[in-house]
Coordinates of C-alpha atoms in Angstrom, one line a residue:
X1 CA -46.9 -93.7 77.9
X2 CA -46.6 -93.3 81.6
X3 CA -45.0 -90.2 82.9
X4 CA -42.1 -90.6 85.4
X5 CA -43.0 -89.1 88.8
X6 CA -40.4 -87.4 91.1
X7 CA -40.9 -88.5 94.6
X8 CA -39.8 -86.1 97.4
X9 CA -37.8 -87.7 100.1
X10 CA -39.6 -87.8 103.4
X11 CA -38.6 -85.2 105.9
X12 CA -36.8 -86.6 108.9
X13 CA -38.4 -84.8 111.9
X14 CA -35.4 -85.5 114.2
X15 CA -33.0 -84.1 111.6
X16 CA -35.2 -81.0 111.2
X17 CA -35.3 -80.4 114.9
X18 CA -31.5 -80.3 115.1
X19 CA -30.8 -78.5 111.8
X20 CA -30.4 -75.1 113.5
X21 CA -28.3 -76.3 116.4
X22 CA -24.5 -75.9 116.6
X23 CA -22.1 -78.4 118.0
X24 CA -19.5 -77.6 120.7
X25 CA -16.6 -80.0 120.1
X26 CA -15.1 -79.3 123.5
X27 CA -18.1 -80.3 125.6
X28 CA -20.1 -82.3 123.1
X29 CA -23.2 -80.2 123.7
X30 CA -25.6 -78.7 121.1
X31 CA -26.6 -75.1 121.3
X32 CA -28.4 -72.3 119.6
X33 CA -26.8 -68.9 118.8
X34 CA -28.7 -65.6 118.6
X35 CA -27.4 -62.1 117.8
X36 CA -29.0 -59.1 119.4
X37 CA -28.2 -55.4 119.0
X38 CA -27.7 -53.3 122.1
X39 CA -30.9 -51.6 123.4
X40 CA -31.3 -48.0 124.4
X41 CA -31.3 -49.1 128.0
X42 CA -27.7 -50.2 127.7
X43 CA -26.7 -47.0 125.9
X44 CA -28.2 -45.0 128.8
X45 CA -25.3 -46.0 131.0
X46 CA -23.4 -42.9 129.9
X47 CA -24.0 -41.4 133.3
X48 CA -21.6 -44.0 134.8
X49 CA -18.8 -43.5 132.3
X50 CA -15.6 -42.2 133.8
X51 CA -12.0 -41.6 132.6
X52 CA -10.4 -44.2 134.8
X53 CA -11.0 -47.9 135.6
X54 CA -11.6 -49.1 139.1
X55 CA -9.3 -52.1 138.9
X56 CA -6.2 -50.2 137.7
X57 CA -6.7 -47.3 140.0
X58 CA -6.6 -49.1 143.2
X59 CA -3.3 -49.7 145.0
X60 CA -1.0 -48.5 147.7
X61 CA 0.7 -45.2 147.0
X62 CA 2.8 -44.9 150.2
X63 CA 5.3 -47.6 149.1
X64 CA 5.1 -49.2 152.5
X65 CA 5.7 -52.9 152.9
X66 CA 3.6 -55.4 154.8
X67 CA -0.2 -55.7 155.2
X68 CA -2.2 -52.6 154.0
X69 CA -3.9 -50.5 156.6
X70 CA -7.6 -50.8 157.4
X71 CA -8.2 -47.5 155.7
X72 CA -6.5 -48.6 152.5
X73 CA -8.7 -51.8 152.5
X74 CA -11.8 -49.7 153.1
X75 CA -11.0 -47.3 150.3
X76 CA -10.2 -50.1 148.0
X77 CA -13.6 -51.6 148.7
X78 CA -15.4 -48.3 148.1
X79 CA -13.7 -47.7 144.7
X80 CA -14.5 -51.3 143.7
X81 CA -18.2 -50.9 144.6
X82 CA -19.1 -47.3 143.5
X83 CA -22.4 -48.6 142.3
X84 CA -23.4 -48.9 145.9
X85 CA -22.5 -45.3 146.8
X86 CA -25.9 -43.6 146.9
X87 CA -27.4 -40.6 148.6
X88 CA -29.0 -42.8 151.2
X89 CA -25.6 -44.3 152.1
X90 CA -23.7 -41.0 152.1
X91 CA -26.1 -39.1 154.2
X92 CA -24.8 -41.0 157.2
X93 CA -21.1 -40.3 156.3
X94 CA -19.6 -37.1 157.8
X95 CA -17.8 -34.8 155.4
X96 CA -14.4 -35.4 156.9
X97 CA -14.7 -39.0 155.7
X98 CA -16.7 -38.1 152.6
X99 CA -14.0 -35.6 151.5
X100 CA -11.3 -38.3 151.7
X101 CA -13.5 -40.6 149.6
X102 CA -14.2 -37.9 147.1
X103 CA -10.5 -37.0 146.7
X104 CA -9.6 -40.6 146.2
X105 CA -12.4 -41.0 143.5
X106 CA -11.1 -37.9 141.7
X107 CA -7.5 -39.1 141.9
X108 CA -8.5 -42.4 140.4
X109 CA -10.5 -40.6 137.7
X110 CA -13.7 -42.4 138.6
X111 CA -15.8 -39.3 139.1
X112 CA -18.5 -40.1 136.6
X113 CA -21.5 -37.8 136.3
X114 CA -23.6 -40.2 138.5
X115 CA -21.0 -40.2 141.3
X116 CA -20.5 -36.4 141.0
X117 CA -24.3 -35.9 141.2
X118 CA -24.6 -38.0 144.4
X119 CA -21.8 -36.2 146.2
X120 CA -23.1 -32.7 145.2
X121 CA -26.6 -33.7 146.4
X122 CA -25.4 -34.9 149.8
X123 CA -22.5 -32.4 150.5
X124 CA -24.0 -29.3 148.8
X125 CA -23.1 -27.2 151.8
X126 CA -19.4 -28.0 151.7
X127 CA -17.2 -25.4 149.9
X128 CA -15.1 -28.0 148.0
X129 CA -18.2 -29.6 146.5
X130 CA -20.0 -26.3 145.6
X131 CA -16.9 -25.1 143.7
X132 CA -16.7 -28.2 141.5
X133 CA -17.1 -27.9 137.7
X134 CA -18.0 -31.2 136.0
X135 CA -17.7 -31.8 132.3
X136 CA -19.6 -34.5 130.4
X137 CA -19.5 -35.0 126.6
X138 CA -21.6 -37.2 124.4
X139 CA -19.9 -37.1 121.0
X140 CA -22.2 -39.5 119.3
X141 CA -25.7 -39.4 120.9
X142 CA -27.6 -42.7 120.4
X143 CA -30.7 -42.2 122.5
X144 CA -33.5 -39.6 122.5
X145 CA -32.7 -36.2 124.0
X146 CA -34.9 -36.8 127.0
X147 CA -32.6 -39.7 128.0
X148 CA -29.8 -37.2 128.5
X149 CA -31.8 -34.3 129.9
X150 CA -33.8 -36.2 132.6
X151 CA -30.7 -37.2 134.7
X152 CA -29.2 -33.7 134.7
X153 CA -32.4 -32.0 136.0
X154 CA -32.1 -30.7 139.6
X155 CA -35.4 -29.4 140.8
X156 CA -33.8 -28.5 144.1
X157 CA -31.1 -26.5 142.3
X158 CA -28.1 -28.4 143.7
X159 CA -26.2 -27.5 140.5
X160 CA -26.5 -25.3 137.5
X161 CA -26.4 -26.9 134.0
X162 CA -24.7 -25.4 130.9
X163 CA -26.1 -27.4 128.0
X164 CA -24.4 -27.3 124.6
X165 CA -26.0 -29.1 121.6
X166 CA -23.7 -28.9 118.5
X167 CA -24.4 -30.3 115.0
X168 CA -27.0 -32.8 116.2
X169 CA -30.6 -32.7 114.9
X170 CA -33.3 -33.4 117.5
X171 CA -37.1 -33.1 116.8
X172 CA -39.0 -30.0 117.6
X173 CA -40.8 -31.8 120.4
X174 CA -37.6 -32.8 122.0
X175 CA -36.3 -29.2 121.9
X176 CA -39.5 -27.8 123.3
X177 CA -39.2 -30.2 126.2
X178 CA -35.9 -28.6 127.3
X179 CA -38.2 -26.3 129.4
X180 CA -38.2 -29.2 131.9
X181 CA -34.5 -28.5 132.6
X182 CA -35.4 -26.1 135.4
X183 CA -31.8 -25.6 136.6
X184 CA -30.4 -24.6 133.2
X185 CA -28.2 -21.4 133.3
X186 CA -26.8 -21.4 129.7
X187 CA -28.1 -23.0 126.6
X188 CA -26.1 -23.2 123.3
X189 CA -27.6 -24.9 120.2
X190 CA -25.2 -24.8 117.2
X191 CA -25.9 -25.9 113.6
X192 CA -22.5 -25.4 112.0
X193 CA -22.6 -25.0 108.2
X194 CA -19.7 -27.4 108.0
X195 CA -22.1 -30.3 108.9
X196 CA -24.4 -31.4 106.1
X197 CA -27.1 -32.7 108.4
X198 CA -27.8 -29.2 109.6
X199 CA -29.9 -28.8 106.4
X200 CA -32.6 -30.7 108.4
X201 CA -32.4 -28.1 111.2
X202 CA -35.5 -27.9 113.4
X203 CA -34.6 -24.9 115.5
X204 CA -36.8 -21.8 114.8
X205 CA -38.9 -19.0 116.3
X206 CA -41.7 -21.4 117.1
X207 CA -39.6 -23.2 119.6
X208 CA -38.5 -20.0 121.3
X209 CA -42.1 -19.0 121.5
X210 CA -43.0 -22.3 123.1
X211 CA -40.2 -21.8 125.6
X212 CA -41.5 -18.3 126.4
X213 CA -44.9 -19.7 127.1
X214 CA -43.4 -22.3 129.4
X215 CA -41.5 -19.5 131.2
X216 CA -44.7 -17.4 131.7
X217 CA -47.0 -20.2 132.6
X218 CA -44.7 -22.7 134.4
X219 CA -41.8 -20.7 135.6
X220 CA -39.4 -22.5 133.2
X221 CA -35.9 -21.1 132.4
X222 CA -36.0 -19.0 135.6
X223 CA -32.1 -19.1 135.9
X224 CA -31.3 -18.9 132.2
X225 CA -28.7 -16.1 131.7
X226 CA -27.3 -17.0 128.3
X227 CA -29.1 -18.2 125.2
X228 CA -27.0 -19.0 122.1
X229 CA -28.8 -20.1 119.0
X230 CA -26.2 -20.1 116.2
X231 CA -26.6 -20.6 112.5
X232 CA -30.3 -21.3 112.5
X233 CA -32.0 -19.6 109.5
X234 CA -35.4 -19.9 111.0
X235 CA -34.4 -17.7 114.0
X236 CA -35.6 -14.2 113.0
X237 CA -36.1 -10.8 114.7
X238 CA -39.5 -12.0 115.9
X239 CA -37.7 -14.1 118.5
X240 CA -36.7 -10.9 120.2
X241 CA -40.4 -10.5 121.2
X242 CA -40.3 -13.8 123.1
X243 CA -37.0 -13.7 125.0
X244 CA -38.2 -11.0 127.4
X245 CA -40.2 -13.8 129.1
X246 CA -37.0 -15.2 130.5
X247 CA -36.4 -13.2 133.7
X248 CA -32.7 -13.8 134.1
X249 CA -31.7 -13.7 130.4
X250 CA -28.9 -11.1 129.8
X251 CA -27.1 -12.3 126.6
X252 CA -28.7 -13.6 123.4
X253 CA -26.3 -14.9 120.7
X254 CA -27.8 -15.1 117.2
X255 CA -24.7 -15.5 115.1
X256 CA -25.4 -16.8 111.6
X257 CA -29.2 -16.5 112.1
X258 CA -31.7 -14.4 110.1
X259 CA -31.1 -11.4 112.4
X260 CA -28.7 -8.6 111.6
X261 CA -27.7 -5.3 113.1
X262 CA -30.6 -3.8 111.2
X263 CA -32.9 -5.1 114.0
X264 CA -31.1 -2.9 116.6
X265 CA -33.9 -0.3 116.5
X266 CA -36.6 -2.8 117.3
X267 CA -34.4 -4.4 119.9
X268 CA -34.0 -1.1 121.7
X269 CA -37.8 -0.8 122.0
X270 CA -37.9 -4.3 123.6
X271 CA -35.0 -3.5 126.0
X272 CA -32.0 -4.9 124.2
X273 CA -28.9 -3.5 122.7
X274 CA -26.8 -5.0 119.9
X275 CA -23.2 -6.0 120.7
X276 CA -20.3 -7.4 118.6
X277 CA -18.1 -10.2 119.9
X278 CA -15.1 -7.9 120.4
X279 CA -17.2 -5.7 122.8
X280 CA -18.0 -8.7 125.0
X281 CA -14.3 -9.8 124.9
X282 CA -13.2 -6.4 126.1
X283 CA -15.6 -6.6 129.0
X284 CA -14.4 -10.1 129.9
X285 CA -10.7 -9.1 129.8
X286 CA -11.3 -6.3 132.3
X287 CA -11.8 -8.9 135.0
X288 CA -8.6 -10.9 134.4
X289 CA -8.6 -12.6 137.9
X290 CA -12.0 -14.2 137.3
X291 CA -11.2 -14.9 133.6
X292 CA -8.5 -17.4 134.6
X293 CA -11.2 -19.7 135.9
X294 CA -13.2 -19.6 132.7
X295 CA -12.0 -22.6 130.7
X296 CA -15.0 -22.6 128.4
X297 CA -16.7 -19.7 126.6
X298 CA -20.2 -20.7 127.7
X299 CA -19.0 -20.4 131.3
X300 CA -17.4 -17.0 130.6
X301 CA -20.7 -15.8 129.1
X302 CA -22.6 -17.0 132.1
X303 CA -20.5 -15.2 134.6
X304 CA -20.5 -12.0 132.5
X305 CA -24.3 -12.2 132.3
X306 CA -24.3 -12.4 136.1
X307 CA -22.2 -9.2 136.3
X308 CA -24.8 -7.5 134.1
X309 CA -27.7 -8.8 136.1
X310 CA -26.1 -7.6 139.4
X311 CA -26.3 -4.0 138.2
X312 CA -29.9 -4.2 139.4
X313 CA -29.4 -4.0 143.2
X314 CA -32.4 -6.2 143.8
X315 CA -30.7 -9.1 141.9
X316 CA -27.3 -9.0 143.6
X317 CA -28.1 -11.6 146.2
X318 CA -29.8 -14.1 143.8
X319 CA -26.9 -13.7 141.4
X320 CA -24.3 -14.4 144.1
X321 CA -26.3 -17.4 145.3
X322 CA -26.4 -19.0 141.8
X323 CA -22.7 -18.3 141.2
X324 CA -21.8 -20.3 144.3
X325 CA -23.5 -23.5 142.9
X326 CA -21.6 -26.3 141.3
X327 CA -21.7 -26.2 137.5
X328 CA -22.3 -29.1 135.1
X329 CA -21.1 -28.5 131.6
X330 CA -23.0 -31.0 129.4
X331 CA -22.2 -31.2 125.7
X332 CA -24.0 -33.3 123.1
X333 CA -22.5 -33.7 119.6
X334 CA -19.2 -33.1 117.9
X335 CA -17.4 -30.3 119.8
X336 CA -17.1 -27.0 118.0
X337 CA -14.1 -24.7 118.5
X338 CA -14.1 -23.5 122.1
X339 CA -11.2 -21.0 121.9
X340 CA -12.6 -18.0 123.7
X341 CA -10.6 -15.3 122.0
X342 CA -10.9 -16.7 118.5
X343 CA -14.6 -17.2 119.1
X344 CA -15.3 -13.6 120.2
X345 CA -12.9 -11.9 117.7
X346 CA -15.0 -13.4 114.8
X347 CA -16.5 -10.4 113.0
X348 CA -19.7 -12.4 112.5
X349 CA -20.5 -12.8 116.2
X350 CA -23.7 -11.0 117.1
X351 CA -25.0 -10.6 120.6
X352 CA -28.0 -8.9 122.0
X353 CA -27.5 -7.7 125.6
X354 CA -30.3 -6.7 127.9
X355 CA -30.4 -3.1 128.9
X356 CA -30.5 -2.1 132.7
X357 CA -34.1 -0.8 132.7
X358 CA -33.9 0.8 136.1
X359 CA -30.8 2.9 135.3
X360 CA -32.2 4.0 132.0
X361 CA -35.6 4.8 133.5
X362 CA -34.0 7.0 136.1
X363 CA -32.1 9.0 133.5
X364 CA -35.3 9.3 131.4
X365 CA -37.2 10.7 134.4
X366 CA -34.5 13.2 135.1
X367 CA -34.5 14.5 131.6
X368 CA -38.3 14.6 131.5
X369 CA -38.3 16.7 134.7
X370 CA -35.9 19.2 133.2
X371 CA -38.3 19.7 130.3
X372 CA -41.3 20.0 132.6
X373 CA -43.2 17.5 130.5
X374 CA -46.0 15.2 131.5
X375 CA -43.5 12.3 131.8
X376 CA -43.1 13.1 135.5
X377 CA -46.6 11.7 136.2
X378 CA -46.1 8.4 134.4
X379 CA -46.1 5.1 136.4
X380 CA -43.0 3.0 136.3
X381 CA -45.0 -0.2 136.8
X382 CA -46.5 -0.3 133.3
X383 CA -44.3 -2.2 130.8
X384 CA -45.5 -0.1 127.8
X385 CA -44.4 3.1 129.6
X386 CA -41.0 1.6 130.2
X387 CA -40.5 1.1 126.5
X388 CA -41.3 4.8 126.0
X389 CA -38.6 5.7 128.5
X390 CA -36.2 3.5 126.5
X391 CA -37.0 5.6 123.4
X392 CA -36.2 8.8 125.3
X393 CA -33.0 7.4 126.7
X394 CA -31.9 6.4 123.2
X395 CA -31.7 10.0 122.3
X396 CA -30.1 11.0 125.6
X397 CA -26.4 10.0 125.5
X398 CA -27.2 6.3 125.3
X399 CA -23.6 5.3 124.4
X400 CA -22.2 6.8 127.6
X401 CA -24.7 4.8 129.6
X402 CA -23.5 1.5 128.1
X403 CA -19.9 2.4 128.8
X404 CA -20.8 3.1 132.4
X405 CA -22.4 -0.3 133.2
X406 CA -20.0 -2.2 130.9
X407 CA -17.0 -1.1 132.9
X408 CA -18.4 -2.3 136.2

């Protein structure tokens, strides 16, 4: 018996060619449709984001009738074409005109980080620009950390950056590379226990050691006054050995880390004293006039650290020069509580504050002279000998010394 054979119908090449095409009934055309996800390049446009929109912000405010003035037309054109406002363009614009443009940009809420950076770079000698304080928040970061850090670097120190990274996990390499941010004045990295992803935390002593090496060999972190590493279990007392490489560092917050007040003895040997949050709060409250301008704790810590640094007379001028620079407050990740008083009144807050070595050294020499001991012949230029002076001062009314410089 012959078996029945199934014969496959021949493939129509013309039908196959048009199988994936779609038909537009309105025009009668055939077309293909492709879906593509946004790339990291499009996500990097965060620097241009502003609170306002150029189209809705432009208009006459004087209520006058008739044709708009030439100035109004010119300002309208500028606000509609901010992408063309560059440093090369503004360098030919005098401040009396640049100031009017800047005020109009701020009024229209079009002052994105990019525009702020351009104006600060060009008009960095003008008081109104140097006193600016710009905030930028990235709640849900979608690109590598370097994509955010590179634009906020100012090698010429046109502004100081306060960087906060909260509840976002970046790789160890990315965190180590923060040493490229030469103009950083305060760094806060928070891994709140409330966020489950912090179990993958990468922050530890090894990164602090890498930063200290960069500070020693490359001059990194030269303006860093405040370092806050909160709720990182891999931050231990060993980190205290590394932070002395940061020349400007005055406050080190290790709340929730593997460091306790039991490390105070070792900290004293390295030139640091242990402080609770309420102690820092009392110091901040003493300067109420300045405190009114502190709308973020990290800014308050930065200014307080400047006060402590200025106790060394040789650092007064550098401190004042840095305090006159514009400030960029850049925050990555979900925002933690920023209530200053609630933050500092927390009983778990733990700071280490750098001791004024010159003052303590002078007291130590005075006490040694009274005893007629060999300490009078010791050289002040040797770091190990300075540590020995700290030990002497620890037994010589150390608490009163802290009260003296804390009340200034």
